[in-house]
Coordinates of C-alpha atoms in Angstrom, one line a residue:
X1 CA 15.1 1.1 -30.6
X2 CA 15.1 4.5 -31.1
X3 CA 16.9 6.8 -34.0
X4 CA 20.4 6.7 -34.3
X5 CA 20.8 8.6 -37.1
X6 CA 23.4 11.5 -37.6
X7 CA 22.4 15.2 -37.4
X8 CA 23.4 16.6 -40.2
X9 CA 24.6 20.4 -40.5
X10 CA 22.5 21.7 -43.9
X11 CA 23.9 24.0 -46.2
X12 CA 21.5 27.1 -46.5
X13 CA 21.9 27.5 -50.2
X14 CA 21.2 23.8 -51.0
X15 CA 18.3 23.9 -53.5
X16 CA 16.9 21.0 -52.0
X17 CA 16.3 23.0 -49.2
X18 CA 15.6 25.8 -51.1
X19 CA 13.2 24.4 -53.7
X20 CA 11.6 21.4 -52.3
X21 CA 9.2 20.0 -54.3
X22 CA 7.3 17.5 -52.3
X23 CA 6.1 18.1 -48.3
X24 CA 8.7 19.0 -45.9
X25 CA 8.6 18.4 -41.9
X26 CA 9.9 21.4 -39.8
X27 CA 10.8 20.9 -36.1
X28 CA 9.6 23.9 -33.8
X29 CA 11.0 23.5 -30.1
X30 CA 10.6 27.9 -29.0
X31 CA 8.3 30.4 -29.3
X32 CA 7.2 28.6 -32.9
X33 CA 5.2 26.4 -31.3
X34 CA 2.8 29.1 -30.6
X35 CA 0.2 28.2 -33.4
X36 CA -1.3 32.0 -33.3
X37 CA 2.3 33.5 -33.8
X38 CA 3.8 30.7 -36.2
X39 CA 1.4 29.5 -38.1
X40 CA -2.1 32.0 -38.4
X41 CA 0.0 35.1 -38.6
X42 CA 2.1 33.9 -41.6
X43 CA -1.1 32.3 -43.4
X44 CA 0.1 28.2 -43.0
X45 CA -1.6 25.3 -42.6
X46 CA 0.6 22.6 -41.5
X47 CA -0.5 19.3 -43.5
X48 CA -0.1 17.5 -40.4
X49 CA 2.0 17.1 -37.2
X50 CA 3.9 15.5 -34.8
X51 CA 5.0 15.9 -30.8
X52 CA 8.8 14.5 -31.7
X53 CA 11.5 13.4 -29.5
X54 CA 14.9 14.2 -31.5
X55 CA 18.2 12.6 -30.5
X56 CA 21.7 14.3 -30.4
X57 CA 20.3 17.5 -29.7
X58 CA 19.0 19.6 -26.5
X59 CA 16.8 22.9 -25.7
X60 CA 19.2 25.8 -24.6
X61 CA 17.8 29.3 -23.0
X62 CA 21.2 31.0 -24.7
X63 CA 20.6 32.8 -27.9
X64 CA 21.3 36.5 -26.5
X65 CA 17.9 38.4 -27.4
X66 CA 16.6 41.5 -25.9
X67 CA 18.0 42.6 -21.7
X68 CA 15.2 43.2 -19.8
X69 CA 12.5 42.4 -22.1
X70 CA 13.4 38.9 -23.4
X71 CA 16.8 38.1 -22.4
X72 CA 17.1 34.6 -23.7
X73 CA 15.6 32.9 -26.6
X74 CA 15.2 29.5 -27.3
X75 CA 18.0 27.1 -29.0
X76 CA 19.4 24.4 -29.8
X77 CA 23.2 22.7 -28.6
X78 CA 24.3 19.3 -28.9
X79 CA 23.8 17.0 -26.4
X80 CA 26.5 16.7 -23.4
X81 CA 25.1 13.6 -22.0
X82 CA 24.4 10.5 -23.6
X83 CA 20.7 9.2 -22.5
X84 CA 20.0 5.6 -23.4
X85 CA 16.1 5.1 -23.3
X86 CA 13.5 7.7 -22.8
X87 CA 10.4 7.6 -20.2
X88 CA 8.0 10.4 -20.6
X89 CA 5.7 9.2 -17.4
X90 CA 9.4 10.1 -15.7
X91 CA 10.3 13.5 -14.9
X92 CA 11.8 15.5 -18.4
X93 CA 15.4 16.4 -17.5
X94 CA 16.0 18.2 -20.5
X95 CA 19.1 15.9 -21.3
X96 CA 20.2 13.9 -24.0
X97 CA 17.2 15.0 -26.7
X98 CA 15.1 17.5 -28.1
X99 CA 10.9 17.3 -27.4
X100 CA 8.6 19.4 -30.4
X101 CA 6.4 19.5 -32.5
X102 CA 6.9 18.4 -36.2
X103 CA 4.8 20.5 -38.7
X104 CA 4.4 18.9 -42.4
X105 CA 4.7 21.6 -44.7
X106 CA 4.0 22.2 -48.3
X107 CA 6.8 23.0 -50.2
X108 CA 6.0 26.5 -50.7
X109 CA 4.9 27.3 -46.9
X110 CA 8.4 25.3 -45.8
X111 CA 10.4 27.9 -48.0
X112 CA 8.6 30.9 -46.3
X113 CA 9.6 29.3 -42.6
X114 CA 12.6 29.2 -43.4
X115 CA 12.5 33.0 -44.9
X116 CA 10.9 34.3 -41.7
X117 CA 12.9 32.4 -39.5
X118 CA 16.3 33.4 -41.0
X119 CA 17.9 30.3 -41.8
X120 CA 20.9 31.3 -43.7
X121 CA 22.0 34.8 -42.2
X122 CA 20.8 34.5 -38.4
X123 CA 20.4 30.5 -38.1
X124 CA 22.1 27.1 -38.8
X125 CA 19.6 24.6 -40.9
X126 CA 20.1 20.9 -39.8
X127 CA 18.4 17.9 -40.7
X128 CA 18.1 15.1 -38.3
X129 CA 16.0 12.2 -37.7
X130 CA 13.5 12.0 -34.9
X131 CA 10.8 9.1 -33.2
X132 CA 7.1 10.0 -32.9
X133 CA 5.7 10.4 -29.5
X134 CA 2.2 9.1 -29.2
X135 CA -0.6 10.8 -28.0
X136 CA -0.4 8.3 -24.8
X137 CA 3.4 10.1 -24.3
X138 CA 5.7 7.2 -25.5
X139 CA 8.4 7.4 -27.9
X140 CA 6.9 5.1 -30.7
X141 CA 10.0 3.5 -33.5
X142 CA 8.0 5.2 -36.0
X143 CA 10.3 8.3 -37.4
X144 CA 10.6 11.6 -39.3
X145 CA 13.2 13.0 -40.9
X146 CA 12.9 16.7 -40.1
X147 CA 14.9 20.1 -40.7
X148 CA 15.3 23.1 -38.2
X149 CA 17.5 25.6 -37.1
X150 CA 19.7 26.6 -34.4
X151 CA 22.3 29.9 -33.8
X152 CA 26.1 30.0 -33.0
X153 CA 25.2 33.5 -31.6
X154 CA 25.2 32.2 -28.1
X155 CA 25.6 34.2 -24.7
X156 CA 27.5 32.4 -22.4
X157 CA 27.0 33.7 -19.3
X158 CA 23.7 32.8 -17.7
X159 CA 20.2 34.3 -18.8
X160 CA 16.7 33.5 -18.6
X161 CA 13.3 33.5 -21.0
X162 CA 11.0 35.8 -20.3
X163 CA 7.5 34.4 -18.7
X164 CA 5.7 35.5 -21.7
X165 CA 8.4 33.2 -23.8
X166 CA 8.1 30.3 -21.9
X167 CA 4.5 29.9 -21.8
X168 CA 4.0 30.4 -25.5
X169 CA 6.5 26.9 -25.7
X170 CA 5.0 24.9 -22.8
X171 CA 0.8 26.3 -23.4
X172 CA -0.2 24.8 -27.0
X173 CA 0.2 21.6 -28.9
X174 CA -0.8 19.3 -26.2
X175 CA 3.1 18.6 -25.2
X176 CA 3.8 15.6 -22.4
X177 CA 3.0 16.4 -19.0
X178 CA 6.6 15.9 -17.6
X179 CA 8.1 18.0 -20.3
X180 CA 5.6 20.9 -19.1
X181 CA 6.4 20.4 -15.4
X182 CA 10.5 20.7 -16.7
X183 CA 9.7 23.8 -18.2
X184 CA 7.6 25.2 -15.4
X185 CA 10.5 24.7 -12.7
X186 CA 13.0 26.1 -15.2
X187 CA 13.5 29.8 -13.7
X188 CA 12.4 33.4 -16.3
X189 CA 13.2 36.2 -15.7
X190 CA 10.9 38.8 -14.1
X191 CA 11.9 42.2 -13.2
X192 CA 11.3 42.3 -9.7
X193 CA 13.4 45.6 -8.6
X194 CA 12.3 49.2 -9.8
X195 CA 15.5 49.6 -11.3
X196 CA 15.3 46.4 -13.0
X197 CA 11.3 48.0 -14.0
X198 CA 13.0 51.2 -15.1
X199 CA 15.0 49.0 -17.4
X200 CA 12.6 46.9 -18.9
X201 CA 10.7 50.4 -20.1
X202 CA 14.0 51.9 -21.5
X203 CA 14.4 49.3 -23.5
X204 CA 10.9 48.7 -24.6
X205 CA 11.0 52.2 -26.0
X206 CA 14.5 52.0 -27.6
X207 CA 16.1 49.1 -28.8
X208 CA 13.3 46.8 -28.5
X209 CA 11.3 48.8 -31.1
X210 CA 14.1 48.5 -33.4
X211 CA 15.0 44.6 -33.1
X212 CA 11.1 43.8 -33.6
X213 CA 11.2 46.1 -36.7
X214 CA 13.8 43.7 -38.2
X215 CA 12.1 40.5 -37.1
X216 CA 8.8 41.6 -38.7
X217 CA 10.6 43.0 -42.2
X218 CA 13.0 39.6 -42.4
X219 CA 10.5 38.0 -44.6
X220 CA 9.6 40.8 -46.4
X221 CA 13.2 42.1 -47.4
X222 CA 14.4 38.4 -48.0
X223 CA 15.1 37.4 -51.5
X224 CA 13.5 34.2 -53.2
X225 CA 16.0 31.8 -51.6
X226 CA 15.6 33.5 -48.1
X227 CA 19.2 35.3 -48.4
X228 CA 18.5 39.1 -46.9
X229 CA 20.0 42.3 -48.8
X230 CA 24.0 42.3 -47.4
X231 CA 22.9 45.8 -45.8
X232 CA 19.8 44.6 -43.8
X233 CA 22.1 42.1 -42.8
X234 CA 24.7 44.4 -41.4
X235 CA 22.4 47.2 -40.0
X236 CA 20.7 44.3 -38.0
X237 CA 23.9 43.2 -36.9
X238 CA 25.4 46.7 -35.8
X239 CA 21.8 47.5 -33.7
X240 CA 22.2 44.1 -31.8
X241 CA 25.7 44.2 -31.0
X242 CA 25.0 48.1 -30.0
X243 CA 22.5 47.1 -27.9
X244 CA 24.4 44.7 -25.9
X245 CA 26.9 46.8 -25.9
X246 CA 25.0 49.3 -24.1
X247 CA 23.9 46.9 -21.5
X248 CA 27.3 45.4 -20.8
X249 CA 28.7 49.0 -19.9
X250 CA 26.1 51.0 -19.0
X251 CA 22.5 49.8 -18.5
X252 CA 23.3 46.7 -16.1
X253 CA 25.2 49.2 -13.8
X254 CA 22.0 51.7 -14.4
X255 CA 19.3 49.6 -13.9
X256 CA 20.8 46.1 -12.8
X257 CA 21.0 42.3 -14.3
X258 CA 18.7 42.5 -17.2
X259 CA 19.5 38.7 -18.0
X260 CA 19.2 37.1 -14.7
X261 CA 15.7 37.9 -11.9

């Protein structure tokens, strides 16, 4: 039988979240999974981990990133469609749960995710229980009660990951075959037109540079409970919604769809 159990909506400030003091498991499902970029660039060794199949919860390509250069980034939504039993020798539809990896974290490197990740000002920490997948792909009774984030800052109108995004969730950790097939048929977004090219280099040399400034500087600016200085905040804030701005009413109509190939 497999978990049941509620997902529960965490609040940021909790100290338990805050100041753990025993090992904590953090569920990575986007571009976190990339061991090289998660885990060796911030200096963590995970204790252990897990490929996790989470109920209640689905991947979503529609957090609103960067047009033309990565469009969509990885999310999470509740589910829309109730799924009984999973098969992972059947073909991943992507419904009814959430497939990751589980890293078991010391206290102090689980405070620091959650620092760099922005849980608090840009994400929504949750808690929910998830079964162990074994390393012959079945969903095992065994669970883990993990904690990770998702965004309301959701785009609604269609958009796709980059290439480079998708491979860095489908490429590492030795996921199930089906799920990597799902994610291989699930369309990025390329910039295929020289307008759409022309694009993709305005942005790389405007607001791109800006956004990956504040992504780098979260950690670093973030106070000892992960909460960022109300006017890093704010100027973040402002330079995103600019940004989209400028692509709503101008930049599509320039250099054309910057969310969908």
């Amino acid at each position: 039988m497999l978990s049941e159990a509620p997902i529960k909506l965490v609040d940021a400030t909790a100290k338990y979240l805050r100041a753990p003091v025993e090992p904590r498991w953090y569920l990575a499902y986007g571009s976190n999974l990339s061991t090289s970029g998660f885990l060796v660039a911030r200096h963590i060794t995970p204790l252990a981990k897990k490929v996790v199949l989470a109920k209640g919860i689905e991947l979503a390509f529609d957090h609103h990133g960067i047009p033309y250069v990565e469009p969509r980034f990885a999310n999470i939504r509740f589910v829309r469609e109730t799924v009984p039993e999973f098969d992972l020798e059947k073909e991943w539809t992507g419904r009814g749960a959430l497939l990751g990896v589980a890293f078991l974290l010391t206290p102090q490197d689980f405070v620091q995710i959650l620092k760099v990740e922005g849980a608090g000002t840009l994400y929504q920490p949750l808690e929910v229980q998830a079964n162990v997948v074994s390393e012959y792909n079945r969903v095992l009774e065994e669970t883990v009660d993990v904690y990770t984030l998702m965004t309301e800052e959701r785009r609604t109108r269609p958009g796709q990951a980059s290439l480079r995004y998708m491979s860095l969730i489908r490429n590492e950790n030795k996921m199930p075959p089906s799920y990597i097939r799902y994610l291989e048929s699930t369309p990025h977004f390329t910039p295929i037109s020289t307008r759409q090219q022309w694009g993709l280099s305005v942005v790389r040399a405007t607001w791109a540079r800006f956004m990956f400034f504040f992504f780098r500087k979260m950690a670093q600016y973030a106070d000892k409970d992960g909460n960022l200085p109300i006017w890093m905040k704010t100027t973040r804030a402002t330079i995103h919604g600019c940004m989209w701005f400028a692509y709503d009413w101008f930049e599509k109509w320039v250099f054309g769809d910057g969310e969908v190939s």
